[in-house]
């Protein structure tokens, strides 16, 4: 898992937190991701939706893509499809996705880069492996997170943020044994580059065997830990968490996690986790496939706009529009 690597000894470190007097969050429950097929037929592991979504609010969906070793000709993606009312955040650790959208945004997402697409009032986009990667095959590993927009920002113009692998904020754990890549929000005052509509934190941590991550976490945020590879424990009750599992944490003002002393061969010597949290929106959610609004009437409006070619309101519209048959209820 290349993503971004660094010598943790030279990085700024998270402050050590006092064992006593810190309100460490305990694990509320553990969810094992379910497997789905997306787009042209690539498998994803999806820890949510499928659980009580208020626990993840403002996050709507997390897809774990791979890790998969594609043979020549096997790599797949998601060709042109619409979105409205939220943001898709695509993070690619191995392999590559080529993104094109109706705002003219786009580019190659690869080697630890993140693409933050605000669908807002409406976009069409395609997310496909580049031809050269399809031809060669190879290791592919990434994630896609859906972040809801508050009612006040559902109709914001679409926006594209290209967050290069060198843009993420790198910090180390207090013990120097973990590398944390902050994509958005902040950890202990260190701020990542992603611009968000509501306060969230999103980071990828590589925790070496036996190392520990303690980090302060806003009490008003929810907190989720998802395992990309390897194994470890979360919370003061040391709840085991392994690849494909999501921990939902309870209340408190800090997280503690520790990588197991031995890691599966395939995971290398480290436990790789995503740390996610945000300020819940607490608004009604109406969703159908690629549209996430506040009311059913707004979903019907989005489908009618898509069918009539009016989904995209601020952009050149030589792009294809489709019928409801083109709406994949999952992607
Ligand atoms: Mn999409």
Short mmCIF file of C-alpha atoms and ligand atoms in Angstrom, two decimals:
data_model
loop_
_atom_site.label_atom_id
_atom_site.label_comp_id
_atom_site.label_asym_id
_atom_site.label_seq_id
_atom_site.Cartn_x
_atom_site.Cartn_y
_atom_site.Cartn_z
CA UNK A 1 0.00 0.00 0.00
CA UNK A 2 2.11 2.92 -1.17
CA UNK A 3 -0.36 5.80 -0.63
CA UNK A 4 2.02 8.32 0.90
CA UNK A 5 4.90 7.13 3.02
CA UNK A 6 7.25 9.18 5.15
CA UNK A 7 9.82 8.84 7.86
CA UNK A 8 7.61 9.32 10.90
CA UNK A 9 10.57 10.36 13.04
CA UNK A 10 10.87 13.66 11.19
CA UNK A 11 7.18 14.57 11.27
CA UNK A 12 5.25 16.68 13.75
CA UNK A 13 3.72 14.44 16.40
CA UNK A 14 0.31 14.25 18.00
CA UNK A 15 0.48 15.26 21.65
CA UNK A 16 0.53 12.49 24.22
CA UNK A 17 -2.74 12.55 26.17
CA UNK A 18 -2.98 11.82 29.89
CA UNK A 19 -4.22 8.30 30.64
CA UNK A 20 -6.36 9.64 33.47
CA UNK A 21 -8.58 12.63 32.92
CA UNK A 22 -9.07 11.96 29.19
CA UNK A 23 -12.60 10.93 28.14
CA UNK A 24 -11.56 8.07 25.86
CA UNK A 25 -14.30 6.90 23.55
CA UNK A 26 -15.43 3.28 23.90
CA UNK A 27 -16.62 1.13 20.99
CA UNK A 28 -20.40 1.32 20.62
CA UNK A 29 -20.65 -1.45 18.03
CA UNK A 30 -18.68 -3.19 15.27
CA UNK A 31 -20.03 -3.62 11.74
CA UNK A 32 -18.60 -6.02 9.17
CA UNK A 33 -18.75 -4.59 5.63
CA UNK A 34 -21.06 -6.30 3.13
CA UNK A 35 -19.96 -7.01 -0.44
CA UNK A 36 -21.64 -5.39 -3.43
CA UNK A 37 -20.94 -5.01 -7.12
CA UNK A 38 -20.75 -1.49 -8.54
CA UNK A 39 -20.50 0.25 -11.91
CA UNK A 40 -19.29 -2.15 -14.61
CA UNK A 41 -19.08 -4.91 -12.00
CA UNK A 42 -16.25 -4.25 -9.57
CA UNK A 43 -16.61 -5.52 -6.03
CA UNK A 44 -16.75 -3.14 -3.09
CA UNK A 45 -16.97 -3.74 0.64
CA UNK A 46 -19.52 -1.41 2.19
CA UNK A 47 -19.71 -1.01 5.98
CA UNK A 48 -22.51 1.55 5.63
CA UNK A 49 -25.30 2.29 4.82
CA UNK A 50 -26.80 -0.78 6.37
CA UNK A 51 -26.50 0.34 9.98
CA UNK A 52 -28.28 3.14 11.85
CA UNK A 53 -27.19 6.04 9.64
CA UNK A 54 -27.58 8.64 12.38
CA UNK A 55 -24.40 7.12 13.85
CA UNK A 56 -22.50 8.09 10.68
CA UNK A 57 -24.23 11.42 9.89
CA UNK A 58 -22.99 13.44 7.91
CA UNK A 59 -21.46 10.43 6.10
CA UNK A 60 -23.82 8.49 3.87
CA UNK A 61 -21.76 5.66 2.44
CA UNK A 62 -18.28 4.17 2.55
CA UNK A 63 -17.03 1.87 -0.21
CA UNK A 64 -13.74 0.00 0.12
CA UNK A 65 -12.46 -0.81 -3.37
CA UNK A 66 -10.07 -3.75 -3.37
CA UNK A 67 -7.36 -4.34 -2.61
CA UNK A 68 -7.57 -6.42 -5.77
CA UNK A 69 -4.93 -7.64 -8.20
CA UNK A 70 -6.39 -7.14 -11.68
CA UNK A 71 -5.16 -9.15 -14.65
CA UNK A 72 -4.80 -7.43 -18.05
CA UNK A 73 -8.22 -6.26 -19.28
CA UNK A 74 -9.98 -6.86 -15.96
CA UNK A 75 -10.02 -3.42 -14.29
CA UNK A 76 -13.46 -1.82 -14.17
CA UNK A 77 -15.02 1.47 -13.17
CA UNK A 78 -18.27 3.42 -13.25
CA UNK A 79 -19.08 5.13 -16.57
CA UNK A 80 -21.22 8.29 -16.87
CA UNK A 81 -23.82 8.64 -14.13
CA UNK A 82 -25.47 11.51 -12.23
CA UNK A 83 -25.28 12.80 -8.65
CA UNK A 84 -27.08 15.54 -6.74
CA UNK A 85 -27.14 16.76 -3.16
CA UNK A 86 -23.90 15.48 -1.62
CA UNK A 87 -20.15 14.97 -2.18
CA UNK A 88 -18.14 11.96 -3.34
CA UNK A 89 -14.62 11.68 -1.95
CA UNK A 90 -12.40 9.19 -3.77
CA UNK A 91 -9.05 8.18 -2.31
CA UNK A 92 -6.78 5.91 -4.34
CA UNK A 93 -3.82 4.16 -2.68
CA UNK A 94 -2.85 1.71 -5.46
CA UNK A 95 -3.70 1.78 -9.16
CA UNK A 96 -5.58 4.70 -10.67
CA UNK A 97 -8.98 6.14 -11.54
CA UNK A 98 -9.54 8.66 -14.28
CA UNK A 99 -12.26 11.13 -13.39
CA UNK A 100 -14.22 13.27 -15.84
CA UNK A 101 -17.23 15.38 -14.95
CA UNK A 102 -19.71 17.79 -16.46
CA UNK A 103 -18.09 20.84 -14.81
CA UNK A 104 -14.92 20.18 -16.77
CA UNK A 105 -13.28 18.92 -13.60
CA UNK A 106 -11.26 15.78 -13.69
CA UNK A 107 -7.90 14.16 -13.68
CA UNK A 108 -5.99 11.08 -12.68
CA UNK A 109 -6.42 9.93 -9.07
CA UNK A 110 -3.50 7.75 -8.07
CA UNK A 111 -0.83 6.98 -5.44
CA UNK A 112 -2.44 8.59 -2.43
CA UNK A 113 -4.37 11.34 -4.19
CA UNK A 114 -7.93 12.29 -3.30
CA UNK A 115 -10.61 13.72 -5.49
CA UNK A 116 -13.31 15.64 -3.69
CA UNK A 117 -16.32 16.18 -5.91
CA UNK A 118 -19.17 18.32 -4.65
CA UNK A 119 -22.17 17.29 -6.72
CA UNK A 120 -24.31 20.04 -5.21
CA UNK A 121 -27.08 21.00 -7.66
CA UNK A 122 -26.05 18.24 -10.07
CA UNK A 123 -23.21 16.68 -12.02
CA UNK A 124 -22.60 13.86 -14.41
CA UNK A 125 -19.31 12.05 -14.02
CA UNK A 126 -17.36 8.97 -14.96
CA UNK A 127 -14.87 7.12 -12.79
CA UNK A 128 -12.82 4.68 -14.84
CA UNK A 129 -9.41 3.05 -14.71
CA UNK A 130 -7.17 4.64 -17.37
CA UNK A 131 -6.64 2.60 -20.55
CA UNK A 132 -3.00 1.95 -19.67
CA UNK A 133 -4.01 0.43 -16.32
CA UNK A 134 -6.74 -1.68 -17.92
CA UNK A 135 -4.16 -2.97 -20.40
CA UNK A 136 -1.49 -3.77 -17.84
CA UNK A 137 -3.64 -4.79 -14.89
CA UNK A 138 -2.14 -4.52 -11.44
CA UNK A 139 -2.91 -3.79 -7.82
CA UNK A 140 -5.92 -1.55 -7.20
CA UNK A 141 -6.93 -0.22 -3.78
CA UNK A 142 -9.05 2.78 -2.84
CA UNK A 143 -12.07 4.12 -1.03
CA UNK A 144 -15.06 6.27 -1.84
CA UNK A 145 -16.81 8.20 0.90
CA UNK A 146 -20.12 10.01 0.46
CA UNK A 147 -20.49 13.16 2.55
CA UNK A 148 -23.94 14.67 2.86
CA UNK A 149 -24.52 18.36 2.23
CA UNK A 150 -26.67 20.38 4.63
CA UNK A 151 -30.00 21.56 3.26
CA UNK A 152 -28.50 25.04 2.83
CA UNK A 153 -25.80 23.68 0.47
CA UNK A 154 -27.72 21.07 -1.56
CA UNK A 155 -28.01 23.53 -4.45
CA UNK A 156 -24.45 24.81 -4.30
CA UNK A 157 -22.69 24.85 -7.70
CA UNK A 158 -20.66 21.69 -8.35
CA UNK A 159 -17.01 21.90 -7.30
CA UNK A 160 -13.97 19.75 -7.86
CA UNK A 161 -11.00 19.59 -5.48
CA UNK A 162 -7.95 17.73 -6.66
CA UNK A 163 -5.97 16.87 -3.55
CA UNK A 164 -2.57 15.58 -4.61
CA UNK A 165 -0.70 13.01 -2.59
CA UNK A 166 1.82 15.68 -1.57
CA UNK A 167 -0.97 17.97 -0.31
CA UNK A 168 -2.12 15.78 2.57
CA UNK A 169 -0.94 16.83 6.01
CA UNK A 170 1.38 14.22 7.49
CA UNK A 171 1.80 13.75 11.22
CA UNK A 172 3.04 10.97 13.46
CA UNK A 173 1.59 9.43 16.58
CA UNK A 174 3.13 10.43 19.91
CA UNK A 175 5.11 7.16 19.94
CA UNK A 176 6.42 7.74 16.40
CA UNK A 177 5.03 4.36 15.28
CA UNK A 178 2.16 5.56 13.12
CA UNK A 179 1.88 7.76 10.07
CA UNK A 180 -1.35 9.75 9.76
CA UNK A 181 -2.36 11.37 6.49
CA UNK A 182 -4.95 14.07 7.17
CA UNK A 183 -7.11 14.51 4.07
CA UNK A 184 -9.68 16.90 5.57
CA UNK A 185 -10.42 18.48 8.91
CA UNK A 186 -7.90 18.47 11.67
CA UNK A 187 -6.24 16.20 14.19
CA UNK A 188 -4.86 17.88 17.28
CA UNK A 189 -4.56 21.21 15.45
CA UNK A 190 -2.94 19.79 12.28
CA UNK A 191 -5.19 20.61 9.35
CA UNK A 192 -5.68 18.67 6.11
CA UNK A 193 -6.29 20.31 2.71
CA UNK A 194 -9.88 19.24 1.93
CA UNK A 195 -12.43 22.06 1.98
CA UNK A 196 -15.68 20.86 3.54
CA UNK A 197 -19.15 22.36 3.87
CA UNK A 198 -19.61 21.20 7.45
CA UNK A 199 -16.97 20.23 10.00
CA UNK A 200 -15.56 16.73 9.50
CA UNK A 201 -12.26 14.92 9.96
CA UNK A 202 -10.96 12.30 7.55
CA UNK A 203 -7.55 10.63 7.85
CA UNK A 204 -5.72 7.45 6.83
CA UNK A 205 -3.40 6.02 9.48
CA UNK A 206 -0.73 3.38 8.96
CA UNK A 207 -0.01 2.00 12.41
CA UNK A 208 3.07 -0.19 12.74
CA UNK A 209 2.75 -3.45 14.66
CA UNK A 210 2.45 -2.70 18.37
CA UNK A 211 2.21 1.08 17.89
CA UNK A 212 -0.56 3.18 19.36
CA UNK A 213 -2.51 6.22 18.18
CA UNK A 214 -4.08 8.52 20.77
CA UNK A 215 -5.74 11.59 19.39
CA UNK A 216 -8.10 14.21 20.70
CA UNK A 217 -11.45 14.23 18.90
CA UNK A 218 -14.16 16.90 19.09
CA UNK A 219 -16.82 15.80 21.58
CA UNK A 220 -19.59 17.00 19.26
CA UNK A 221 -18.35 14.79 16.36
CA UNK A 222 -19.28 11.19 15.88
CA UNK A 223 -16.33 8.83 15.37
CA UNK A 224 -15.78 5.85 13.08
CA UNK A 225 -12.73 3.65 12.50
CA UNK A 226 -12.63 1.44 9.38
CA UNK A 227 -9.89 -1.14 8.73
CA UNK A 228 -8.34 -1.24 5.25
CA UNK A 229 -5.86 -3.99 6.15
CA UNK A 230 -4.29 -5.67 9.15
CA UNK A 231 -5.64 -5.88 12.68
CA UNK A 232 -5.64 -4.07 15.96
CA UNK A 233 -7.82 -2.92 18.82
CA UNK A 234 -9.92 0.20 19.38
CA UNK A 235 -11.03 1.95 22.56
CA UNK A 236 -10.01 1.51 26.16
CA UNK A 237 -11.80 -1.83 26.16
CA UNK A 238 -9.42 -2.93 23.35
CA UNK A 239 -12.13 -4.17 20.99
CA UNK A 240 -10.52 -6.21 18.18
CA UNK A 241 -10.98 -4.78 14.68
CA UNK A 242 -9.73 -6.33 11.47
CA UNK A 243 -9.86 -5.80 7.72
CA UNK A 244 -13.34 -4.93 6.46
CA UNK A 245 -14.69 -4.00 9.89
CA UNK A 246 -15.98 -0.64 11.10
CA UNK A 247 -16.06 0.46 14.73
CA UNK A 248 -18.66 3.02 15.76
CA UNK A 249 -17.45 4.82 18.84
CA UNK A 250 -19.47 6.28 21.68
CA UNK A 251 -19.10 9.68 23.30
CA UNK A 252 -15.90 11.21 24.64
CA UNK A 253 -13.15 13.57 23.58
CA UNK A 254 -10.34 11.26 22.42
CA UNK A 255 -9.69 8.09 20.43
CA UNK A 256 -7.22 5.38 21.28
CA UNK A 257 -6.22 2.55 18.98
CA UNK A 258 -3.38 0.06 18.90
CA UNK A 259 -2.04 -2.18 16.14
CA UNK A 260 -1.67 -5.86 17.01
CA UNK A 261 1.88 -7.06 17.59
CA UNK A 262 1.64 -9.44 14.65
CA UNK A 263 0.01 -8.53 11.36
CA UNK A 264 -1.25 -10.74 8.50
CA UNK A 265 1.44 -11.30 5.86
CA UNK A 266 -0.65 -9.61 3.17
CA UNK A 267 -1.00 -6.44 5.25
CA UNK A 268 2.74 -5.96 5.54
CA UNK A 269 3.84 -4.97 9.02
CA UNK A 270 1.09 -2.45 9.61
CA UNK A 271 -2.55 -1.90 10.44
CA UNK A 272 -4.18 0.55 8.01
CA UNK A 273 -7.28 2.38 9.20
CA UNK A 274 -9.47 5.30 8.20
CA UNK A 275 -10.48 7.70 10.96
CA UNK A 276 -13.74 9.49 10.21
CA UNK A 277 -16.00 11.82 12.09
CA UNK A 278 -18.10 14.89 11.75
CA UNK A 279 -20.72 17.16 13.15
CA UNK A 280 -24.09 15.44 12.53
CA UNK A 281 -26.45 17.44 10.30
CA UNK A 282 -29.56 16.07 11.99
CA UNK A 283 -31.67 16.73 8.89
CA UNK A 284 -34.09 14.39 7.12
CA UNK A 285 -32.44 12.25 4.43
CA UNK A 286 -34.29 11.17 1.28
CA UNK A 287 -32.12 9.08 -1.01
CA UNK A 288 -32.49 7.11 -4.17
CA UNK A 289 -29.42 5.76 -5.94
CA UNK A 290 -27.19 8.69 -6.89
CA UNK A 291 -29.42 11.41 -5.41
CA UNK A 292 -29.51 12.43 -1.75
CA UNK A 293 -31.94 15.18 -0.78
CA UNK A 294 -34.13 16.11 2.19
CA UNK A 295 -37.56 15.15 0.84
CA UNK A 296 -39.09 12.56 -1.47
CA UNK A 297 -40.41 15.37 -3.69
CA UNK A 298 -36.83 16.57 -4.24
CA UNK A 299 -35.82 13.02 -5.27
CA UNK A 300 -38.65 12.89 -7.78
CA UNK A 301 -37.53 16.32 -9.06
CA UNK A 302 -33.95 15.04 -9.44
CA UNK A 303 -35.11 12.00 -11.43
CA UNK A 304 -37.29 14.16 -13.66
CA UNK A 305 -34.43 16.62 -14.16
CA UNK A 306 -32.10 13.77 -15.07
CA UNK A 307 -34.59 12.31 -17.56
CA UNK A 308 -35.22 15.68 -19.18
CA UNK A 309 -31.55 16.64 -19.35
CA UNK A 310 -31.89 19.40 -16.73
CA UNK A 311 -29.88 17.85 -13.93
CA UNK A 312 -26.89 19.98 -14.77
CA UNK A 313 -27.77 23.57 -14.25
CA UNK A 314 -24.45 25.40 -14.39
CA UNK A 315 -22.45 23.62 -17.03
CA UNK A 316 -22.08 22.86 -20.71
CA UNK A 317 -24.61 20.21 -21.51
CA UNK A 318 -23.35 18.33 -24.53
CA UNK A 319 -23.12 15.39 -22.14
CA UNK A 320 -25.37 12.40 -22.45
CA UNK A 321 -28.52 12.35 -20.41
CA UNK A 322 -30.49 9.24 -19.82
CA UNK A 323 -33.61 7.61 -18.60
CA UNK A 324 -34.45 6.20 -15.23
CA UNK A 325 -33.18 2.87 -16.53
CA UNK A 326 -29.71 4.43 -16.42
CA UNK A 327 -29.94 5.17 -12.73
CA UNK A 328 -28.08 2.53 -10.80
CA UNK A 329 -29.80 2.51 -7.41
CA UNK A 330 -26.47 1.90 -5.69
CA UNK A 331 -23.83 4.02 -7.36
MN1 LIG B 1 -20.19 8.51 -8.84
#
